[in-house]
JSON list of C-alpha atoms in Angstrom, two decimals:
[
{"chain": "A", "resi": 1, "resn": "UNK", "atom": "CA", "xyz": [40.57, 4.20, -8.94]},
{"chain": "A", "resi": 2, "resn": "UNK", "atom": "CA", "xyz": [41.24, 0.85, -6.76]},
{"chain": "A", "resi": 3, "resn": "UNK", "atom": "CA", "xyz": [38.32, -1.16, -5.56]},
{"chain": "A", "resi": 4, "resn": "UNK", "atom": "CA", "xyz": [38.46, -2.57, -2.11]},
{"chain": "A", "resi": 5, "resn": "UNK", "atom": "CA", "xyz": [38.06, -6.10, -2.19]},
{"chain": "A", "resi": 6, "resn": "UNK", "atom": "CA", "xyz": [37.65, -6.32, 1.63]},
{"chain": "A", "resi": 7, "resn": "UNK", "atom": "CA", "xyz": [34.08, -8.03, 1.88]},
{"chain": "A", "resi": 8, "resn": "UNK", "atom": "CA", "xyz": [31.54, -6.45, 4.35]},
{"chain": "A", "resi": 9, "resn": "UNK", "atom": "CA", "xyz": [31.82, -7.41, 7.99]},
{"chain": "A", "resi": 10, "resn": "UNK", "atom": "CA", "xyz": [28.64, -9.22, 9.19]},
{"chain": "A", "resi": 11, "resn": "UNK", "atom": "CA", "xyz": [26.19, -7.41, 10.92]},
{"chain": "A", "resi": 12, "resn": "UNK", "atom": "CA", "xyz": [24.61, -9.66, 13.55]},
{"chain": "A", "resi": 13, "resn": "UNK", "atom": "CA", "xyz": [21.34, -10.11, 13.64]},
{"chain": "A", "resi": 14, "resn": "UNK", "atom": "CA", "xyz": [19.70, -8.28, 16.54]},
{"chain": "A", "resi": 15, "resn": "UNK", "atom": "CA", "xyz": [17.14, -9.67, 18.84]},
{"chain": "A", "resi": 16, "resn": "UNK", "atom": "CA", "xyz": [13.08, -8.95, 18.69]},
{"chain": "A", "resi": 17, "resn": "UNK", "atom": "CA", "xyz": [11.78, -7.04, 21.73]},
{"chain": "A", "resi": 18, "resn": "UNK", "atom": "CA", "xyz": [9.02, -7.86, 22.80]},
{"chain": "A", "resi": 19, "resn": "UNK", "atom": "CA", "xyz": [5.75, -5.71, 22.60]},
{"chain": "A", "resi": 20, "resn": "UNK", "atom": "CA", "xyz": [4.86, -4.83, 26.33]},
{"chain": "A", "resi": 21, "resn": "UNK", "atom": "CA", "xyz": [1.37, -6.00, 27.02]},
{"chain": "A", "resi": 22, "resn": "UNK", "atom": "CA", "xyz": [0.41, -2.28, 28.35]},
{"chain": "A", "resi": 23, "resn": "UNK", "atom": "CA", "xyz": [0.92, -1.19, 24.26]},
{"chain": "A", "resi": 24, "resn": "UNK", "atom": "CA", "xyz": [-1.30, -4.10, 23.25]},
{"chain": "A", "resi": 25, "resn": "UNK", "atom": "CA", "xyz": [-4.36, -3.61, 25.70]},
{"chain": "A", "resi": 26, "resn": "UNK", "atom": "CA", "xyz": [-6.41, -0.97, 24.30]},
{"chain": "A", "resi": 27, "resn": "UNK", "atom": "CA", "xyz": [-5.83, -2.03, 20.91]},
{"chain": "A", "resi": 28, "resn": "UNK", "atom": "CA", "xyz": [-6.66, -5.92, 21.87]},
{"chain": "A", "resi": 29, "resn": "UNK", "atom": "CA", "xyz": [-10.29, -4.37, 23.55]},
{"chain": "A", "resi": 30, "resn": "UNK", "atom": "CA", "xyz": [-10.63, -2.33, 21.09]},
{"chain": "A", "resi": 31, "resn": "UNK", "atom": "CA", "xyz": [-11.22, -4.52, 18.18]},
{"chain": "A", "resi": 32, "resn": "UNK", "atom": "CA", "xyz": [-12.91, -6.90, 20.26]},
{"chain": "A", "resi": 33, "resn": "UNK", "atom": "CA", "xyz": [-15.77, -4.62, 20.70]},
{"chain": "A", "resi": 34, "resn": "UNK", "atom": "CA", "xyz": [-15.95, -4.25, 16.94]},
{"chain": "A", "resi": 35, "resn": "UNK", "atom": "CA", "xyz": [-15.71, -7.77, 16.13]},
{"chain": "A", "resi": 36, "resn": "UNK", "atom": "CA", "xyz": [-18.77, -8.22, 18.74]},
{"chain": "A", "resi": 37, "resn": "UNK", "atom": "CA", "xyz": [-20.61, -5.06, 17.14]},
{"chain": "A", "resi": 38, "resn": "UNK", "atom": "CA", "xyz": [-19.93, -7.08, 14.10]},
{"chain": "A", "resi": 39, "resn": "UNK", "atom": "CA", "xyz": [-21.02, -10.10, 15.16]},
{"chain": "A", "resi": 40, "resn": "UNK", "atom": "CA", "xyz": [-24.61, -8.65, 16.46]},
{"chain": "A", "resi": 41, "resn": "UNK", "atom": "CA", "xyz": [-25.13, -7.06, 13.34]},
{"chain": "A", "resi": 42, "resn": "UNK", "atom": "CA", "xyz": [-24.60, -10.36, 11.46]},
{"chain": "A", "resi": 43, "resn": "UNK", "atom": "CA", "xyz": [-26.18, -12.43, 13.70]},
{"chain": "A", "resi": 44, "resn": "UNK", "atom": "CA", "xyz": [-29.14, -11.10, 15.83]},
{"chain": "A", "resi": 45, "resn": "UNK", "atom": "CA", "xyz": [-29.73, -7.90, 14.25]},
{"chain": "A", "resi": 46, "resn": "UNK", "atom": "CA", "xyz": [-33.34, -7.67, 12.88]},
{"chain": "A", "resi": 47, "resn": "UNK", "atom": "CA", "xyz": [-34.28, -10.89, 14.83]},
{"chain": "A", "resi": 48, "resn": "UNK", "atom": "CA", "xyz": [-35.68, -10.83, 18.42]},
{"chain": "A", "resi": 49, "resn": "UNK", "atom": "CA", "xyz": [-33.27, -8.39, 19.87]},
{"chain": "A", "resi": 50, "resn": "UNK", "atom": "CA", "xyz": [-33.16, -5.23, 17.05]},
{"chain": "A", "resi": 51, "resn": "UNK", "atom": "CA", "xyz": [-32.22, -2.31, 17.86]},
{"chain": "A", "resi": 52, "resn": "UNK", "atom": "CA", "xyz": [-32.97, -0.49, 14.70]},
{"chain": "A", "resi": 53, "resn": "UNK", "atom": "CA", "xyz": [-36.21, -0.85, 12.92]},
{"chain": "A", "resi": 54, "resn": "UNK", "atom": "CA", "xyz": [-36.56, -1.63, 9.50]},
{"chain": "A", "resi": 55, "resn": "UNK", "atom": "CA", "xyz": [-35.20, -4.12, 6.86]},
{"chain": "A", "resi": 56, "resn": "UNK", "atom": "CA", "xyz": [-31.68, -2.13, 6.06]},
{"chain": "A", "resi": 57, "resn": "UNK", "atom": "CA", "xyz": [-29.30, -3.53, 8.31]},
{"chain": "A", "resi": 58, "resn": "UNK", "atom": "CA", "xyz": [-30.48, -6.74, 7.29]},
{"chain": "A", "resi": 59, "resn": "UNK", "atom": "CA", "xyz": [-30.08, -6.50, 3.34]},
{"chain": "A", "resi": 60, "resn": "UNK", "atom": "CA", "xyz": [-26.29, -5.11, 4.09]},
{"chain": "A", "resi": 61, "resn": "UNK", "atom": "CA", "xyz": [-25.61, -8.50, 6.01]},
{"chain": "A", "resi": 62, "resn": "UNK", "atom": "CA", "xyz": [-27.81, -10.39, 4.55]},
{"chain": "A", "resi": 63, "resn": "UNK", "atom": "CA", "xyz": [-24.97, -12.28, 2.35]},
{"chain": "A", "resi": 64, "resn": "UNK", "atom": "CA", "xyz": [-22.90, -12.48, 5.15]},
{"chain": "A", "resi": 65, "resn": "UNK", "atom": "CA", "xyz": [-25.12, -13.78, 7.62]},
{"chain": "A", "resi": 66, "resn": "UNK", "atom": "CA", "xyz": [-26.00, -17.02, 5.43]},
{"chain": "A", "resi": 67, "resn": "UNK", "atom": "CA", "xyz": [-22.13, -17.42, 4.43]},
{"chain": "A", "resi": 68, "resn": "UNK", "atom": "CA", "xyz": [-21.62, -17.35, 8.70]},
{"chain": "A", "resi": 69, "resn": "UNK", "atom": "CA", "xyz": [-24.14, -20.11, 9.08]},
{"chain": "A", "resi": 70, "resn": "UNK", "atom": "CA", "xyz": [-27.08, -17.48, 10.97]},
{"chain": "A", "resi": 71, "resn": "UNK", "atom": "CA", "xyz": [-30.28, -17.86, 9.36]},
{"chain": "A", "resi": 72, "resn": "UNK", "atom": "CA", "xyz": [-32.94, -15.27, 8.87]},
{"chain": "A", "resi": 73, "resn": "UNK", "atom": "CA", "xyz": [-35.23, -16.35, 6.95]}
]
């Protein structure tokens, strides 16, 4: 059996299209609201403005909170 020693021809490299922003919108809000619902929860939950009573969102960000800086006690 011969082997063809004809090397490969080049396959150009093809250009990146671009994402339309319509595609990226709902995802871009979306985790915007979470990273604010995050950020409450870190930062203000428990304090003057809770919304939930009791000390359990607190000791689940409690860690957290001191590593971002927010003090709480």
């Amino acid at each position: 059996m011969a082997q063809s020693t004809a090397a490969p021809a080049p396959v150009a490299p093809s250009a990146a299209t671009p994402l339309p922003l319509r595609a990226i919108a709902p995802w871009a809000v979306f985790f915007g609201v979470l990273m604010l619902v995050l950020l409450y929860f870190v930062g203000a939950e428990q304090g003057a403005t809770a919304l939930l009573s009791g000390e359990g969102v607190h000791e689940w960000v409690h860690d957290g909170r001191h590593l971002l800086g927010f003090p709480c006690h």
